[in-house]
Amino acid sequence: MSGLSENVQARLKALAETFASDLPTRMKEIADEAGAQLDASDALVRLSFRNAVHKLAGSAATFGYHSITVVAKRLEHILEETTECGRPITDEVARSIRMLVSELSEVVRRAHSESFGDVEELAEVPEEGAPAPDGTRSVVLMISSDELRESLQSQLEFYGFRIRIVSRLDDAEDLLCQHCRAAVVMDVERVAKDPLLVEQIHRIQEDVSRSVHVLYVSDADDFDTRLLAVRSGGSAFFAMPADVHRVIDTIDSLTSGGGGQPFHVLIIDDDNEQVSYHALILQRAGMITSVVADPHHLFAVLIEAKPDLILMDMYMPGATGPELATMIRQQEAFVGVPIVFLSVETDQDKQFRALSQGGDGFLTKPIKPEHLVTSVSNRIDRNRSMRFYMERDSLTGLLNHTHLMQRLYTEVQRAARVSRSLCFAMIDIDHFKNVNDTYGHLTGDRVIKNLSRLLNDRLRKTDVIGRYGGEEFGVVMFDVTVDVAVAVLDKVRIAFEQTTHVAGERSFSVTFSCGVAGYPDFDGPGPISEAADRALYQVKRTGRNRVGSDTSR
């Protein structure tokens, strides 16, 4: 168990011991419900009994009591058939139920004296990597193109990256060891000529304490070259002449450690022990977890948590997992959130029916902790990547206009529900047409890109930033008053005014104007955005290069 901290190990042991100590009580409740079911024709009584048996089967699987799970699943199967058909219980079925309840009671009695199960497996659960001591991200450049190397060096250094230019990877291993978040930009031809270099790259990448990504560049852009890059540990490939801004964006994304936003998983399950167990596993891997035990609270938690993935049991009191998945998919805001069922259910027909009702995957208990973490993180990672290209502006990587306004709508709803303030800011680069006319559209794009990076750098990770259109940007700031938003954005304005932009041999500076409005001064996303637009117009009409606000209805 050396891979686990003593605190985590103690919490897991406590969960397993709690389950073991509660086994006799759970079994008595099941036996009592069995008697009630056999004496009643009420479908709700049957459903409650089936759910109790299902929970026991799932918890037993989680904590390593295989014998309990096997008998409980046999009993659950009979109960499902009687519940689904709705017919009275025959004498033969009643005898089978009594026999299985008796057998389950005996298995539970024997298991109660045994030690708990497979907590030892958790030693393999990956733990979120620690950041470099000084927060610096490193980039090693091993590329033959002088133009690309010089452009990458100057711009990456501007954004705070530590750069080292080498001809041999040996000369950079000390730097890669010092910083757990690093990237190497390399000509793919180097690995084509030196198989030992490939082994060295794999050895560096296998060190779990570090996250080293290799980005390959090449004059060739064919299948074999790209396959070589993948086999040589490549995270990205760029055909020459490479777009410097795309390379920088990729380096930034790969070394950002998730951009400061850990994966957020919503667990929907009414079994407290299993919820605690799975939540602890995911939290140990650096994820945030929220929990819904009562399905009636589902949508309030969904709106508040905005999860990256929903992990859901198949059977709960009041609603089944597939029913909840269907309800979630009927809400436009949650259509793209992956739903994964985590259940002891092994019937493939039922699994596929669940998937047809809105699920994206099915995991069967018991599941190894490292498999749970990998499955969840891979799905979230892929979904975030797809959402990025669907929701983001291609130049800046910020939210596009449609999704910016969707986020404003949901954040205003959240602010009203929890009685908090919210601000929306509209930013417009001053005299941007003159920049394009004087220095060209490519330089204009770099100015837009520089402002987007500045906004990302200076604002909170929780603030929502989007490209409203052209040279206009929008920012949603939750739990912030108008006065505070104005002060924060004015500091960004000053920093942008002091930024030097380069076009060939010439350099210049640019300013922006900003208008701010918010909730509760204005009620609803429409009135708020209109008020911010009015404030922006007033700033531009009275001299530009200022942050103004509109707080009057």
Coordinates of C-alpha atoms in Angstrom, one line a residue:
M1 CA 0.0 0.0 0.0
S2 CA 3.0 2.3 -0.3
G3 CA 1.3 4.2 -3.2
L4 CA -1.3 5.5 -0.8
S5 CA -1.0 8.2 1.8
E6 CA -1.8 7.0 5.3
N7 CA -4.8 9.3 5.4
V8 CA -6.3 8.0 2.2
Q9 CA -5.7 4.4 3.3
A10 CA -7.3 5.0 6.6
R11 CA -10.4 6.5 5.0
L12 CA -10.7 3.5 2.6
K13 CA -10.3 1.1 5.5
A14 CA -12.9 2.9 7.5
L15 CA -15.4 2.7 4.5
A16 CA -14.8 -1.0 4.1
E17 CA -15.1 -1.6 7.9
T18 CA -18.3 0.4 8.0
F19 CA -19.8 -1.8 5.2
A20 CA -18.7 -5.0 7.0
S21 CA -20.2 -3.9 10.3
D22 CA -23.5 -2.9 8.7
L23 CA -23.9 -6.2 6.9
P24 CA -26.2 -7.8 9.5
T25 CA -28.4 -4.7 9.6
R26 CA -28.7 -4.6 5.9
M27 CA -29.5 -8.3 5.7
K28 CA -32.2 -7.9 8.3
E29 CA -33.8 -5.0 6.3
I30 CA -33.7 -7.2 3.2
A31 CA -35.3 -10.1 5.0
D32 CA -38.0 -7.8 6.4
E33 CA -38.7 -6.4 2.9
A34 CA -38.8 -9.9 1.5
G35 CA -41.7 -10.7 3.9
A36 CA -43.5 -7.5 3.0
Q37 CA -43.1 -8.2 -0.7
L38 CA -44.5 -11.7 -0.5
D39 CA -47.5 -10.4 1.4
A40 CA -48.2 -7.4 -0.9
S41 CA -49.0 -6.9 -4.6
D42 CA -47.9 -3.2 -4.6
A43 CA -45.3 -2.6 -7.3
L44 CA -43.6 0.1 -5.2
V45 CA -42.9 -2.5 -2.5
R46 CA -41.4 -4.9 -5.0
L47 CA -39.3 -2.1 -6.5
S48 CA -38.0 -1.0 -3.0
F49 CA -37.0 -4.6 -2.3
R50 CA -35.3 -5.0 -5.6
N51 CA -33.3 -1.8 -5.1
A52 CA -32.2 -2.9 -1.6
V53 CA -30.9 -6.1 -3.0
H54 CA -29.2 -4.3 -6.0
K55 CA -27.4 -1.9 -3.6
L56 CA -26.1 -4.8 -1.5
A57 CA -24.9 -6.6 -4.7
G58 CA -23.1 -3.4 -5.8
S59 CA -21.5 -2.6 -2.5
A60 CA -20.4 -6.1 -1.9
A61 CA -18.7 -6.1 -5.3
T62 CA -17.0 -2.8 -4.6
F63 CA -15.6 -4.0 -1.2
G64 CA -14.5 -7.5 -2.4
Y65 CA -17.3 -9.8 -1.1
H66 CA -17.8 -11.8 -4.3
S67 CA -19.9 -14.5 -2.7
I68 CA -22.5 -12.0 -1.5
T69 CA -22.6 -10.4 -4.9
V70 CA -23.3 -13.7 -6.7
V71 CA -26.2 -14.7 -4.5
A72 CA -27.6 -11.1 -4.4
K73 CA -27.5 -10.9 -8.2
R74 CA -29.5 -14.2 -8.5
L75 CA -32.1 -12.8 -6.2
E76 CA -32.2 -9.5 -8.0
H77 CA -32.8 -11.3 -11.3
I78 CA -35.9 -13.0 -10.0
L79 CA -37.2 -9.8 -8.5
E80 CA -36.7 -7.9 -11.8
E81 CA -38.8 -10.5 -13.6
T82 CA -41.7 -10.2 -11.1
T83 CA -41.4 -6.4 -11.0
E84 CA -41.4 -5.9 -14.8
C85 CA -44.3 -8.3 -15.6
G86 CA -46.4 -6.9 -12.7
R87 CA -48.1 -10.3 -12.2
P88 CA -48.8 -11.7 -8.7
I89 CA -46.0 -13.8 -7.3
T90 CA -46.7 -17.5 -7.7
D91 CA -46.0 -20.1 -5.0
E92 CA -43.0 -21.4 -6.9
V93 CA -41.4 -17.9 -7.3
A94 CA -42.1 -17.2 -3.6
R95 CA -40.3 -20.4 -2.6
S96 CA -37.3 -19.3 -4.8
I97 CA -37.2 -15.9 -3.2
R98 CA -37.3 -17.4 0.3
M99 CA -34.6 -19.9 -0.5
L100 CA -32.3 -17.1 -2.0
V101 CA -33.0 -14.8 1.0
S102 CA -32.0 -17.6 3.3
E103 CA -28.9 -18.4 1.3
L104 CA -28.0 -14.7 1.2
S105 CA -28.4 -14.4 4.9
E106 CA -26.0 -17.4 5.4
V107 CA -23.4 -15.9 3.0
V108 CA -23.6 -12.5 4.8
R109 CA -23.3 -14.2 8.2
R110 CA -20.1 -16.0 7.1
A111 CA -18.7 -12.8 5.4
H112 CA -19.3 -10.7 8.4
S113 CA -16.5 -12.4 10.2
E114 CA -14.1 -12.0 7.2
S115 CA -11.7 -9.1 6.6
F116 CA -12.7 -6.6 3.9
G117 CA -11.7 -7.0 0.3
D118 CA -9.5 -5.3 -2.3
V119 CA -8.4 -2.0 -0.9
E120 CA -4.9 -3.0 -1.6
E121 CA -5.6 -2.5 -5.3
L122 CA -5.7 1.2 -4.8
A123 CA -2.0 1.4 -4.6
E124 CA -2.0 1.7 -8.4
V125 CA -4.4 4.7 -8.5
P126 CA -2.5 7.6 -10.2
E127 CA -2.2 10.7 -8.2
E128 CA -2.4 14.2 -9.7
G129 CA 1.1 15.4 -10.4
A130 CA 2.6 18.2 -8.4
P131 CA 3.5 21.4 -10.2
A132 CA 7.0 22.5 -10.6
P133 CA 8.3 24.3 -7.4
D134 CA 8.3 27.7 -9.2
G135 CA 5.4 27.0 -11.5
T136 CA 7.7 27.4 -14.6
R137 CA 7.0 25.4 -17.7
S138 CA 10.0 24.3 -19.8
V139 CA 10.4 23.9 -23.5
V140 CA 13.3 22.3 -25.2
L141 CA 13.9 23.2 -28.9
M142 CA 15.7 20.7 -31.1
I143 CA 14.7 22.0 -34.5
S144 CA 16.8 22.9 -37.6
S145 CA 14.7 25.8 -38.9
D146 CA 16.2 29.0 -37.6
E147 CA 13.1 31.0 -38.3
L148 CA 10.8 28.6 -36.4
R149 CA 13.3 28.3 -33.5
E150 CA 13.8 32.0 -33.1
S151 CA 10.0 32.8 -33.3
L152 CA 9.2 30.1 -30.8
Q153 CA 11.9 31.2 -28.4
S154 CA 11.0 34.9 -28.4
Q155 CA 7.2 34.3 -28.0
L156 CA 7.4 31.5 -25.5
E157 CA 9.8 33.5 -23.3
F158 CA 7.4 36.4 -23.5
Y159 CA 4.7 34.1 -22.0
G160 CA 7.0 33.0 -19.2
F161 CA 8.3 29.6 -20.5
R162 CA 11.8 28.5 -19.8
I163 CA 13.6 27.8 -23.1
R164 CA 16.7 25.7 -23.8
I165 CA 18.1 25.1 -27.3
V166 CA 20.0 21.9 -27.7
S167 CA 21.3 19.6 -30.3
R168 CA 21.3 16.5 -28.1
L169 CA 18.5 15.5 -25.7
D170 CA 21.1 14.6 -23.1
D171 CA 21.8 18.3 -22.7
A172 CA 18.3 19.0 -21.6
E173 CA 17.5 16.0 -19.3
D174 CA 18.4 18.1 -16.2
L175 CA 15.9 20.7 -17.2
L176 CA 13.2 18.1 -17.9
C177 CA 13.9 16.5 -14.4
Q178 CA 13.5 19.8 -12.7
H179 CA 10.1 20.6 -14.1
C180 CA 7.2 18.1 -14.3
R181 CA 5.4 20.0 -17.1
A182 CA 7.6 20.3 -20.1
A183 CA 7.6 20.0 -23.9
V184 CA 10.2 19.1 -26.5
V185 CA 9.9 20.4 -30.0
M186 CA 12.0 18.2 -32.3
D187 CA 12.6 17.5 -36.0
V188 CA 11.1 14.0 -36.7
E189 CA 14.1 13.2 -38.9
R190 CA 16.2 13.0 -35.7
V191 CA 14.3 9.9 -34.4
A192 CA 14.3 8.5 -37.9
K193 CA 18.1 8.5 -37.8
D194 CA 18.6 7.5 -34.2
P195 CA 16.6 4.6 -32.6
L196 CA 18.4 5.2 -29.3
L197 CA 16.8 8.7 -29.2
V198 CA 13.4 7.0 -29.4
E199 CA 14.3 4.8 -26.4
Q200 CA 15.5 7.9 -24.5
I201 CA 12.2 9.7 -25.2
H202 CA 10.1 6.7 -24.0
R203 CA 12.2 6.4 -20.8
I204 CA 11.7 10.1 -20.0
Q205 CA 7.9 9.8 -20.7
E206 CA 7.6 6.7 -18.5
D207 CA 8.6 8.7 -15.4
V208 CA 5.1 9.2 -13.8
S209 CA 6.4 12.1 -11.7
R210 CA 6.8 14.2 -14.9
S211 CA 4.7 15.1 -17.9
V212 CA 6.9 15.5 -20.9
H213 CA 5.3 16.0 -24.3
V214 CA 7.1 15.8 -27.6
L215 CA 5.9 17.8 -30.6
Y216 CA 7.4 16.8 -34.0
V217 CA 7.9 19.0 -37.0
S218 CA 8.8 17.8 -40.5
D219 CA 9.1 18.9 -44.1
A220 CA 7.4 15.7 -45.0
D221 CA 3.6 15.2 -44.4
D222 CA 2.8 11.7 -45.3
F223 CA 1.4 8.6 -43.5
D224 CA 4.8 7.0 -42.7
T225 CA 6.2 10.2 -41.2
R226 CA 3.2 10.8 -39.0
L227 CA 3.2 7.1 -37.9
L228 CA 6.9 7.4 -37.0
A229 CA 6.0 10.5 -34.9
V230 CA 3.3 8.6 -33.0
R231 CA 5.5 5.6 -32.4
S232 CA 8.2 7.9 -31.1
G233 CA 6.0 9.3 -28.4
G234 CA 4.7 12.3 -30.3
S235 CA 1.8 14.3 -28.8
A236 CA 1.5 16.6 -31.8
F237 CA 2.8 16.9 -35.4
F238 CA 3.3 20.0 -37.6
A239 CA 4.2 20.0 -41.2
M240 CA 6.6 22.8 -42.3
P241 CA 6.2 25.7 -42.6
A242 CA 4.6 25.4 -39.2
D243 CA 2.2 28.0 -37.9
V244 CA 4.0 29.4 -34.9
H245 CA 0.8 30.4 -33.1
R246 CA -0.7 26.9 -33.5
V247 CA 2.6 25.4 -32.1
I248 CA 2.5 27.7 -29.1
D249 CA -1.2 27.0 -28.5
T250 CA -0.5 23.3 -28.5
I251 CA 2.5 23.7 -26.1
D252 CA 0.4 25.8 -23.8
S253 CA -2.4 23.3 -23.8
L254 CA -0.2 20.2 -23.3
T255 CA 1.8 21.8 -20.4
S256 CA -1.0 23.7 -18.7
G257 CA -1.9 20.8 -16.4
G258 CA -5.6 21.1 -17.5
G259 CA -5.6 24.8 -17.5
G260 CA -6.2 24.9 -13.8
Q261 CA -9.6 23.3 -14.2
P262 CA -9.6 19.8 -12.8
F263 CA -12.1 17.2 -14.1
H264 CA -15.5 17.5 -12.4
V265 CA -17.5 14.3 -12.0
L266 CA -21.1 14.1 -10.8
I267 CA -21.9 10.8 -9.1
I268 CA -25.6 9.8 -9.0
D269 CA -26.2 7.0 -6.5
D270 CA -28.2 6.5 -3.3
D271 CA -25.6 4.2 -1.7
N272 CA -23.5 6.4 0.6
E273 CA -20.7 3.9 1.0
Q274 CA -20.2 3.3 -2.7
V275 CA -20.5 7.1 -3.4
S276 CA -17.8 7.8 -0.7
Y277 CA -15.6 5.0 -2.1
H278 CA -15.7 6.1 -5.7
A279 CA -15.5 9.8 -4.9
L280 CA -12.4 9.2 -2.9
I281 CA -10.7 7.3 -5.8
L282 CA -11.5 10.1 -8.2
Q283 CA -10.5 12.8 -5.8
R284 CA -7.2 11.1 -5.2
A285 CA -6.6 11.4 -9.0
G286 CA -7.2 15.2 -8.8
M287 CA -10.8 15.3 -9.8
I288 CA -13.7 17.2 -8.2
T289 CA -16.8 15.2 -7.3
S290 CA -20.4 16.3 -6.6
V291 CA -23.1 13.9 -5.5
V292 CA -26.8 13.4 -6.1
A293 CA -28.5 10.8 -3.8
D294 CA -32.1 12.0 -4.4
P295 CA -32.9 12.2 -8.2
H296 CA -35.3 15.0 -7.5
H297 CA -32.3 17.3 -6.8
L298 CA -30.6 16.3 -10.1
F299 CA -31.1 19.4 -12.2
A300 CA -30.3 21.9 -9.4
V301 CA -27.0 20.2 -8.9
L302 CA -26.3 19.9 -12.6
I303 CA -26.8 23.6 -13.2
E304 CA -24.6 24.5 -10.2
A305 CA -21.8 21.9 -10.7
K306 CA -21.6 21.9 -14.6
P307 CA -19.9 18.5 -14.5
D308 CA -17.5 17.1 -17.2
L309 CA -19.0 13.6 -16.8
I310 CA -21.9 11.9 -15.0
L311 CA -21.3 8.6 -13.2
M312 CA -24.6 6.9 -12.5
D313 CA -26.0 3.8 -11.0
M314 CA -28.7 1.9 -12.9
Y315 CA -31.3 1.5 -10.1
M316 CA -32.3 4.1 -7.4
P317 CA -35.5 4.9 -5.5
G318 CA -37.8 7.1 -7.5
A319 CA -36.1 6.7 -10.9
T320 CA -33.8 4.4 -12.8
G321 CA -30.5 5.5 -14.3
P322 CA -31.8 5.2 -17.9
E323 CA -34.8 7.3 -17.0
L324 CA -32.6 10.0 -15.6
A325 CA -30.3 9.8 -18.6
T326 CA -33.3 10.4 -20.9
M327 CA -34.4 13.4 -18.8
I328 CA -30.8 14.9 -18.9
R329 CA -30.6 14.5 -22.7
Q330 CA -33.9 16.4 -23.0
Q331 CA -32.1 19.5 -21.6
E332 CA -30.2 21.2 -24.3
A333 CA -27.5 22.5 -21.9
F334 CA -26.6 18.9 -20.9
V335 CA -26.8 17.1 -24.3
G336 CA -23.0 16.9 -24.6
V337 CA -22.2 15.8 -21.0
P338 CA -21.0 12.1 -21.1
I339 CA -23.1 9.8 -19.0
V340 CA -21.4 6.5 -17.8
F341 CA -23.4 3.9 -15.9
L342 CA -21.5 2.2 -13.1
S343 CA -23.5 -0.8 -11.9
V344 CA -23.3 -4.4 -10.9
E345 CA -25.7 -5.1 -13.8
T346 CA -24.1 -7.7 -16.1
D347 CA -27.0 -8.4 -18.5
Q348 CA -25.7 -7.0 -21.8
D349 CA -29.2 -6.5 -23.2
K350 CA -30.0 -4.3 -20.3
Q351 CA -26.7 -2.5 -20.7
F352 CA -27.3 -1.7 -24.4
R353 CA -30.9 -0.6 -23.6
A354 CA -29.4 1.8 -21.1
L355 CA -27.0 3.1 -23.6
S356 CA -29.8 3.6 -26.1
Q357 CA -31.5 5.9 -23.6
G358 CA -28.7 8.5 -23.4
G359 CA -25.7 6.7 -21.9
D360 CA -22.3 6.8 -23.4
G361 CA -20.6 3.9 -21.6
F362 CA -21.1 1.1 -19.1
L363 CA -18.7 0.1 -16.3
T364 CA -19.4 -3.0 -14.3
K365 CA -18.7 -3.4 -10.6
P366 CA -16.3 -4.4 -9.2
I367 CA -14.0 -2.2 -11.2
K368 CA -10.3 -1.7 -10.4
P369 CA -9.7 1.8 -9.1
E370 CA -7.0 2.6 -11.7
H371 CA -9.5 1.4 -14.5
L372 CA -12.2 3.7 -13.1
V373 CA -9.8 6.7 -13.1
T374 CA -8.5 5.9 -16.6
S375 CA -12.0 5.4 -18.1
V376 CA -13.4 8.5 -16.6
S377 CA -10.4 10.8 -17.3
N378 CA -10.1 9.5 -20.9
R379 CA -13.7 10.2 -21.6
I380 CA -13.6 13.7 -20.1
D381 CA -10.4 14.5 -22.0
R382 CA -11.8 13.4 -25.3
N383 CA -15.0 15.3 -24.7
R384 CA -13.2 18.4 -23.7
S385 CA -11.1 18.2 -26.9
M386 CA -14.3 17.8 -29.1
R387 CA -16.0 20.6 -27.2
F388 CA -13.0 22.8 -27.7
Y389 CA -13.3 22.6 -31.5
M390 CA -17.1 23.0 -31.4
E391 CA -17.3 25.8 -29.0
R392 CA -14.1 27.8 -29.5
D393 CA -13.0 30.5 -31.8
S394 CA -10.2 29.1 -34.0
L395 CA -7.9 32.1 -33.7
T396 CA -8.0 32.8 -30.0
G397 CA -9.2 29.5 -28.4
L398 CA -11.8 31.5 -26.5
L399 CA -15.5 30.6 -26.5
N400 CA -17.2 31.7 -29.7
H401 CA -20.1 34.1 -29.7
T402 CA -22.9 31.5 -29.4
H403 CA -21.3 29.6 -26.5
L404 CA -20.3 32.8 -24.7
M405 CA -23.9 33.9 -24.7
Q406 CA -25.1 30.5 -23.6
R407 CA -22.7 30.7 -20.6
L408 CA -24.0 34.2 -19.8
Y409 CA -27.5 32.7 -19.8
T410 CA -26.6 29.8 -17.4
E411 CA -24.5 32.0 -15.1
V412 CA -27.3 34.6 -14.8
Q413 CA -29.6 31.7 -13.8
R414 CA -27.1 30.5 -11.3
A415 CA -26.6 34.0 -9.8
A416 CA -30.4 34.5 -9.4
R417 CA -30.8 31.1 -7.8
V418 CA -28.1 31.6 -5.2
S419 CA -28.6 35.3 -4.8
R420 CA -25.1 36.3 -6.0
S421 CA -23.9 39.2 -8.2
L422 CA -22.6 38.8 -11.7
C423 CA -21.0 41.0 -14.3
F424 CA -20.7 41.0 -18.0
A425 CA -18.0 43.0 -19.7
M426 CA -17.7 43.9 -23.4
I427 CA -14.2 44.8 -24.7
D428 CA -13.4 46.5 -28.0
I429 CA -9.9 47.1 -29.3
D430 CA -9.6 50.8 -30.2
H431 CA -9.0 51.8 -33.8
F432 CA -8.4 48.2 -34.8
K433 CA -9.1 48.9 -38.5
N434 CA -6.1 51.2 -38.5
V435 CA -4.0 48.3 -37.2
N436 CA -5.1 46.1 -40.0
D437 CA -4.7 48.9 -42.6
T438 CA -1.2 49.9 -41.4
Y439 CA 0.4 46.6 -40.4
G440 CA -1.7 44.0 -42.2
H441 CA -4.3 41.4 -41.1
L442 CA -1.7 38.9 -39.8
T443 CA -0.4 41.5 -37.4
G444 CA -4.0 42.3 -36.5
D445 CA -4.6 38.6 -35.7
R446 CA -1.6 38.7 -33.4
V447 CA -2.9 41.7 -31.5
I448 CA -6.2 39.8 -31.0
K449 CA -4.3 36.8 -29.9
N450 CA -2.2 38.8 -27.5
L451 CA -5.3 40.3 -25.8
S452 CA -6.9 36.9 -25.5
R453 CA -3.7 35.6 -23.8
L454 CA -3.6 38.6 -21.5
L455 CA -7.3 38.1 -20.5
N456 CA -6.6 34.4 -19.7
D457 CA -3.5 35.3 -17.7
R458 CA -5.0 38.2 -15.6
L459 CA -8.6 36.9 -15.0
R460 CA -9.7 34.1 -12.7
K461 CA -9.9 30.6 -14.0
T462 CA -13.7 30.7 -13.1
D463 CA -14.3 33.8 -15.3
V464 CA -15.8 33.0 -18.8
I465 CA -14.0 34.7 -21.7
G466 CA -15.2 34.7 -25.2
R467 CA -14.6 36.3 -28.6
Y468 CA -17.8 38.3 -29.2
G469 CA -16.9 39.0 -32.8
G470 CA -14.1 40.7 -34.8
E471 CA -12.1 42.7 -32.3
E472 CA -14.7 42.5 -29.6
F473 CA -14.5 40.2 -26.5
G474 CA -16.9 39.3 -23.7
V475 CA -16.2 38.3 -20.1
V476 CA -18.6 36.8 -17.6
M477 CA -17.5 37.3 -14.0
F478 CA -19.5 35.4 -11.3
D479 CA -19.9 36.7 -7.7
V480 CA -18.3 40.0 -8.6
T481 CA -19.8 43.5 -8.2
V482 CA -19.7 46.1 -10.9
D483 CA -17.2 48.2 -9.0
V484 CA -14.8 45.3 -8.5
A485 CA -15.2 44.2 -12.2
V486 CA -14.3 47.7 -13.4
A487 CA -11.2 47.8 -11.2
V488 CA -10.0 44.4 -12.3
L489 CA -10.6 45.1 -16.0
D490 CA -8.9 48.5 -15.7
K491 CA -5.7 46.7 -14.6
V492 CA -6.0 44.5 -17.7
R493 CA -6.5 47.6 -19.8
I494 CA -3.3 49.3 -18.5
A495 CA -1.3 46.1 -19.0
F496 CA -2.6 45.9 -22.6
E497 CA -1.8 49.5 -23.3
Q498 CA 1.8 48.8 -22.1
T499 CA 2.2 45.7 -24.3
T500 CA 4.5 46.2 -27.3
H501 CA 3.4 44.6 -30.6
V502 CA 5.9 44.0 -33.4
A503 CA 5.4 44.0 -37.1
G504 CA 8.6 43.5 -39.0
E505 CA 11.0 46.2 -38.0
R506 CA 8.2 48.4 -36.5
S507 CA 6.6 48.3 -33.0
F508 CA 3.4 49.8 -31.8
S509 CA 0.9 49.8 -28.9
V510 CA -2.9 49.4 -28.8
T511 CA -5.6 50.2 -26.3
F512 CA -9.1 48.9 -25.7
S513 CA -12.4 50.3 -24.4
C514 CA -14.7 48.3 -22.0
G515 CA -18.3 48.5 -20.8
V516 CA -19.6 46.6 -17.8
A517 CA -23.0 45.8 -16.5
G518 CA -24.4 43.1 -14.2
Y519 CA -27.0 41.3 -12.2
P520 CA -29.0 42.3 -10.1
D521 CA -28.9 45.8 -11.6
F522 CA -30.3 44.2 -14.8
D523 CA -32.5 41.0 -14.8
G524 CA -31.7 38.5 -17.6
P525 CA -28.8 38.0 -20.1
G526 CA -30.5 40.2 -22.7
P527 CA -30.8 43.4 -20.6
I528 CA -27.3 42.8 -19.1
S529 CA -25.5 42.5 -22.5
E530 CA -27.5 45.5 -23.8
A531 CA -26.4 47.6 -20.8
A532 CA -22.8 46.5 -21.2
D533 CA -23.0 47.5 -24.9
R534 CA -24.4 50.9 -23.9
A535 CA -21.5 51.4 -21.4
L536 CA -19.0 50.5 -24.1
Y537 CA -20.5 52.9 -26.6
Q538 CA -20.4 55.7 -24.0
V539 CA -16.7 55.0 -23.3
K540 CA -15.9 55.1 -27.0
R541 CA -17.9 58.2 -27.6
T542 CA -16.0 60.0 -24.8
G543 CA -12.4 59.3 -25.7
R544 CA -11.9 55.5 -25.6
N545 CA -9.1 53.6 -23.6
R546 CA -11.3 53.4 -20.5
V547 CA -13.5 51.0 -18.5
G548 CA -17.1 52.3 -17.9
S549 CA -20.2 50.8 -16.5
D550 CA -24.0 51.1 -16.6
T551 CA -25.9 50.4 -13.4
S552 CA -29.1 52.3 -14.2
R553 CA -32.2 50.4 -15.5

